[in-house]
PDB file of C-alpha atoms in Angstrom:
ATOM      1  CA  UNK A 188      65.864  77.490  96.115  1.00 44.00           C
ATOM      2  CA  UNK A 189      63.873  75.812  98.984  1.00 51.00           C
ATOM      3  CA  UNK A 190      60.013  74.631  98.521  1.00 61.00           C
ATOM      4  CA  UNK A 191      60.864  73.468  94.804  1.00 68.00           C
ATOM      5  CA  UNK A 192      61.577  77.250  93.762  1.00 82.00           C
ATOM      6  CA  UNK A 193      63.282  78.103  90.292  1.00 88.00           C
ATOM      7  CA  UNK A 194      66.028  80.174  90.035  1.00 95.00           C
ATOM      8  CA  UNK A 195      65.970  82.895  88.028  1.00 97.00           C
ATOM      9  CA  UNK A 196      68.648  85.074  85.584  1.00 98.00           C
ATOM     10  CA  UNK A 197      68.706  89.096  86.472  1.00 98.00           C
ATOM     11  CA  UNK A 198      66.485  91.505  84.282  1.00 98.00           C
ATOM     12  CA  UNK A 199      69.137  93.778  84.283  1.00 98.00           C
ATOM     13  CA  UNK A 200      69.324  95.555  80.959  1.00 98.00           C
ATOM     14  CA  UNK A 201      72.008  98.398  81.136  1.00 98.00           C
ATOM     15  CA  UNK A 202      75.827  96.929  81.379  1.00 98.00           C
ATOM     16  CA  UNK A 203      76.257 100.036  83.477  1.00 98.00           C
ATOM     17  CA  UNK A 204      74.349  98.409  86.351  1.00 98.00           C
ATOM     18  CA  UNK A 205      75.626  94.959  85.560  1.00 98.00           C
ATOM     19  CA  UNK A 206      78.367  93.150  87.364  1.00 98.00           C
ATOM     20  CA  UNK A 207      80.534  90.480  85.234  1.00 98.00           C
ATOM     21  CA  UNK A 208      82.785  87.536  86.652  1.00 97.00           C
ATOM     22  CA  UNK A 209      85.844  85.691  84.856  1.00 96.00           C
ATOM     23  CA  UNK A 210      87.872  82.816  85.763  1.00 93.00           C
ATOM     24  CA  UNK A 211      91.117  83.933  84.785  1.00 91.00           C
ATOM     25  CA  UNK A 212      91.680  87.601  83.212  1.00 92.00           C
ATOM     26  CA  UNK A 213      94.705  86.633  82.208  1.00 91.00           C
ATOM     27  CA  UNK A 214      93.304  84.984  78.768  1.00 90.00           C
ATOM     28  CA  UNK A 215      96.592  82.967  78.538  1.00 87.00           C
ATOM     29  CA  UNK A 216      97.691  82.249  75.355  1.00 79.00           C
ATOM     30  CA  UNK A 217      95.348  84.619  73.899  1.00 86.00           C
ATOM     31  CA  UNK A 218      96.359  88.574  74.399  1.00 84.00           C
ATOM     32  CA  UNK A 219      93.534  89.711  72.325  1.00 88.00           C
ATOM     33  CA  UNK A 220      90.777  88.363  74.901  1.00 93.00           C
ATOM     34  CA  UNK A 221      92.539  90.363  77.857  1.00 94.00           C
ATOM     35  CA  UNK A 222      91.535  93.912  76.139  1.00 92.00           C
ATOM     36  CA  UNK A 223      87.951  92.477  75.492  1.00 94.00           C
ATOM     37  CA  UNK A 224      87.554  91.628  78.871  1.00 95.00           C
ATOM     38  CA  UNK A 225      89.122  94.708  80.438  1.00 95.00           C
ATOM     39  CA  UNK A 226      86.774  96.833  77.620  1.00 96.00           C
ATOM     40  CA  UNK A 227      83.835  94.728  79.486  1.00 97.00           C
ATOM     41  CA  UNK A 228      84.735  95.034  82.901  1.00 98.00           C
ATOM     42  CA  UNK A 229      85.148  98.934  82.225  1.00 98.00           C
ATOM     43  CA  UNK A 230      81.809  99.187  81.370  1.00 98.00           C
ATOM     44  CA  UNK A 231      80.188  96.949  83.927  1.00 98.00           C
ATOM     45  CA  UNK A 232      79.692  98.318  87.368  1.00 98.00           C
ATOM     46  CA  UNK A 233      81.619  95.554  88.803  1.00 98.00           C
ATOM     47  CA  UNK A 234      83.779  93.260  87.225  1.00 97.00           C
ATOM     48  CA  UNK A 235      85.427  89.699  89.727  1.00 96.00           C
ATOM     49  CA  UNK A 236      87.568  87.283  89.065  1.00 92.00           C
ATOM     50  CA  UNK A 237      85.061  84.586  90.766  1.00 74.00           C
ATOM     51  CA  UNK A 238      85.469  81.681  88.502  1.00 73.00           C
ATOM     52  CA  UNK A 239      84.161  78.442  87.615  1.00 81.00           C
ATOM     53  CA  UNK A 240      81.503  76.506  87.868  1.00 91.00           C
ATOM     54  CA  UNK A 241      80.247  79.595  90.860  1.00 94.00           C
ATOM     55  CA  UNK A 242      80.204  82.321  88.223  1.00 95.00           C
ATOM     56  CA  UNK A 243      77.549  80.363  86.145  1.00 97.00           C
ATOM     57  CA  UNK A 244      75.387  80.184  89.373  1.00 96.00           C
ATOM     58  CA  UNK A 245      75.459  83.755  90.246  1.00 97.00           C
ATOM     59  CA  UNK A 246      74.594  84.440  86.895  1.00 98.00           C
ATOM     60  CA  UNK A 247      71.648  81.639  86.843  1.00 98.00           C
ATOM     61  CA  UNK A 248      70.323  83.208  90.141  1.00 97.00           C
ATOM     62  CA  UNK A 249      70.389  86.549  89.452  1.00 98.00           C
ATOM     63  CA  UNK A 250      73.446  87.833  91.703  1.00 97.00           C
ATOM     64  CA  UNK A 251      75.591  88.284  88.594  1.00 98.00           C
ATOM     65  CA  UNK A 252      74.859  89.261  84.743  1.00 98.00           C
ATOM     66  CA  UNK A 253      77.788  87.917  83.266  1.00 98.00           C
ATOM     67  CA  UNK A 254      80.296  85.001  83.196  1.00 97.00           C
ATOM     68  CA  UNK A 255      83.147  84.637  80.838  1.00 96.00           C
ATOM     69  CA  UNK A 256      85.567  82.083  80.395  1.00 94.00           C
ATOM     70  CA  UNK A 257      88.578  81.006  77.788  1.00 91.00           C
ATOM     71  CA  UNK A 258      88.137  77.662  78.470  1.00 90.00           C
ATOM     72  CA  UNK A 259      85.456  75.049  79.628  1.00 93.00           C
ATOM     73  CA  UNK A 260      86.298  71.272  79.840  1.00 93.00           C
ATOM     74  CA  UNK A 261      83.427  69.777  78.512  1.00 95.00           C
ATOM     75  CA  UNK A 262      82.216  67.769  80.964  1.00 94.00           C
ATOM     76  CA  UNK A 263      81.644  71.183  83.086  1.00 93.00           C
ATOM     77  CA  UNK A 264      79.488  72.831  80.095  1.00 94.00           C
ATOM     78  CA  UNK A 265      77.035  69.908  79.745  1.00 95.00           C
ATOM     79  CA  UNK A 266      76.411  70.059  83.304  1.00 95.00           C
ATOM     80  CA  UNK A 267      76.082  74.188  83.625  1.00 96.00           C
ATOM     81  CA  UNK A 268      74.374  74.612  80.115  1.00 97.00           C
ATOM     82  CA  UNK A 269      71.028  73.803  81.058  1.00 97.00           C
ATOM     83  CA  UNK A 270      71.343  75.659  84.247  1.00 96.00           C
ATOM     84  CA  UNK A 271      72.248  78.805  83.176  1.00 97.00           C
ATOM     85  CA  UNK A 272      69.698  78.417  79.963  1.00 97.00           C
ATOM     86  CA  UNK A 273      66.729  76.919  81.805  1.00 97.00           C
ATOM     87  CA  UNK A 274      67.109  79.717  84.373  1.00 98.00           C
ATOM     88  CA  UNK A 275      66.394  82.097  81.576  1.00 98.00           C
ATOM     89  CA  UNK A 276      70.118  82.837  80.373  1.00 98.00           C
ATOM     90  CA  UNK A 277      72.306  82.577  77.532  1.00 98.00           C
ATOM     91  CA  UNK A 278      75.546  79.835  77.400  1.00 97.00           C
ATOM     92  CA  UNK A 279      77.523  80.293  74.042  1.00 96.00           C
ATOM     93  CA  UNK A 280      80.940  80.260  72.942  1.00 94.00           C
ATOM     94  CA  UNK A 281      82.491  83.307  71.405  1.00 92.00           C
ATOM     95  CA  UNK A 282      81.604  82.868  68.452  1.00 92.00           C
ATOM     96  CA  UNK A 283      77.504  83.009  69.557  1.00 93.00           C
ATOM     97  CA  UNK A 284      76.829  78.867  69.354  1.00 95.00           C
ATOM     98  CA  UNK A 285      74.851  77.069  71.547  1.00 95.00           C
ATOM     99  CA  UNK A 286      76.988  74.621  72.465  1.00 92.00           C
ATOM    100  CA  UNK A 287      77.764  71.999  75.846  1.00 93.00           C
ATOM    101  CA  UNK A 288      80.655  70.488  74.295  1.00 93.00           C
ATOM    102  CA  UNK A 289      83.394  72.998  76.403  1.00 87.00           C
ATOM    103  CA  UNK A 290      85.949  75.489  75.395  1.00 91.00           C
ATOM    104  CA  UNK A 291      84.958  79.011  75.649  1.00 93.00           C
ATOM    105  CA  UNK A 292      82.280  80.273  77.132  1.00 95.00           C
ATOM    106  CA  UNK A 293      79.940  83.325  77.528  1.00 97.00           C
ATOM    107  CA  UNK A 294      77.076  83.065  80.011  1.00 97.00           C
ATOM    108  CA  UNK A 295      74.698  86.140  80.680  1.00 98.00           C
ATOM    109  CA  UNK A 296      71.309  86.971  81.442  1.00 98.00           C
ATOM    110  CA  UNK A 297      69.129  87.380  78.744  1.00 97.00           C
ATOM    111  CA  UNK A 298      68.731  91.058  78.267  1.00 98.00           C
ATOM    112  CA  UNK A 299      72.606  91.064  78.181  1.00 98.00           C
ATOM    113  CA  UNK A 300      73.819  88.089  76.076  1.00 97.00           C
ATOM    114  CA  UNK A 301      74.133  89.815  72.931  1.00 97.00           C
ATOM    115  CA  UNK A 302      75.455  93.388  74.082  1.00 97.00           C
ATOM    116  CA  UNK A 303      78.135  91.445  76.253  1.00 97.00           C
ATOM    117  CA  UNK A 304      79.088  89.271  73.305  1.00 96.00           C
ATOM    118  CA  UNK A 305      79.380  91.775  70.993  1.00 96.00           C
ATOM    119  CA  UNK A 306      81.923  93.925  72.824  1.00 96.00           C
ATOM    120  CA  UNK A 307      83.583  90.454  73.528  1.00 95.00           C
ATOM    121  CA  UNK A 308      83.969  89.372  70.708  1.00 90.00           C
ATOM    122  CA  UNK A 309      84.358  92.630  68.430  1.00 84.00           C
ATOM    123  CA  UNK A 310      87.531  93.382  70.783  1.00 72.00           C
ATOM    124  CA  UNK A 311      89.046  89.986  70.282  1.00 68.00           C
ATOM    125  CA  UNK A 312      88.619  89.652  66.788  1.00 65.00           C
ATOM    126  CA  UNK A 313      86.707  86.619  67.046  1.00 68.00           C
ATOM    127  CA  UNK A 314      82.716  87.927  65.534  1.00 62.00           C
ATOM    128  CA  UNK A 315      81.943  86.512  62.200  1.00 53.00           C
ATOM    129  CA  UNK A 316      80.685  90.111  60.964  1.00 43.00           C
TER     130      UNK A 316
END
């Protein structure tokens, strides 16, 4: 980031290669979520609990693909939004909207977003299909 350089999201395209970060794995309140996130992790080739507002960074600089999270305050998603996005990425909620106003929130590179939302979401119940 120094002389005015942009960061950048990974071009990592295979989930195999891909390493994916959660704030709390425990999905509290929410059983379903745990077995979508332990399907993910099991098919990423590393899977953290490194949470918060640091997970959206790696994934806006490239050092990870992935960052999920059951719930976002909203004044944390209108700041990290157009980080993660203008850095090439993806910031949804579960259900695949576009949105800064908080509560959950999936955050990947681009080449990822809608493999890692799919097996998210398909898991939990939560896709509209």
């Amino acid at each position: 980031w120094h002389n005015g350089s942009r960061c950048f999201t990974s071009d990592v395209s295979e989930l195999s290669l891909a390493a994916v970060m959660v704030t709390d794995d425990r999905f509290r309140g929410n059983e379903r979520r745990v077995d979508a996130w332990r399907e993910l992790a099991s098919r990423s080739a590393l899977a953290r609990s490194w949470g918060d507002c640091y997970g959206y960074l790696l994934v806006a600089t490239g050092r990870a693909e992935a960052m999920v999270d059951d719930i976002v305050s909203p004044w944390d998603a209108a700041a990290l939004m157009p980080i993660v996005t203008e850095a090439g990425g993806s910031f949804t909620d579960w259900k695949g909207n576009a949105t800064p106003f908080g509560g959950d929130v999936i955050a990947t590179n681009g080449p990822l977003a809608v493999q890692v939302r799919a097996i998210l979401t398909t898991c939990d119940g939560s896709s509209d299909a």
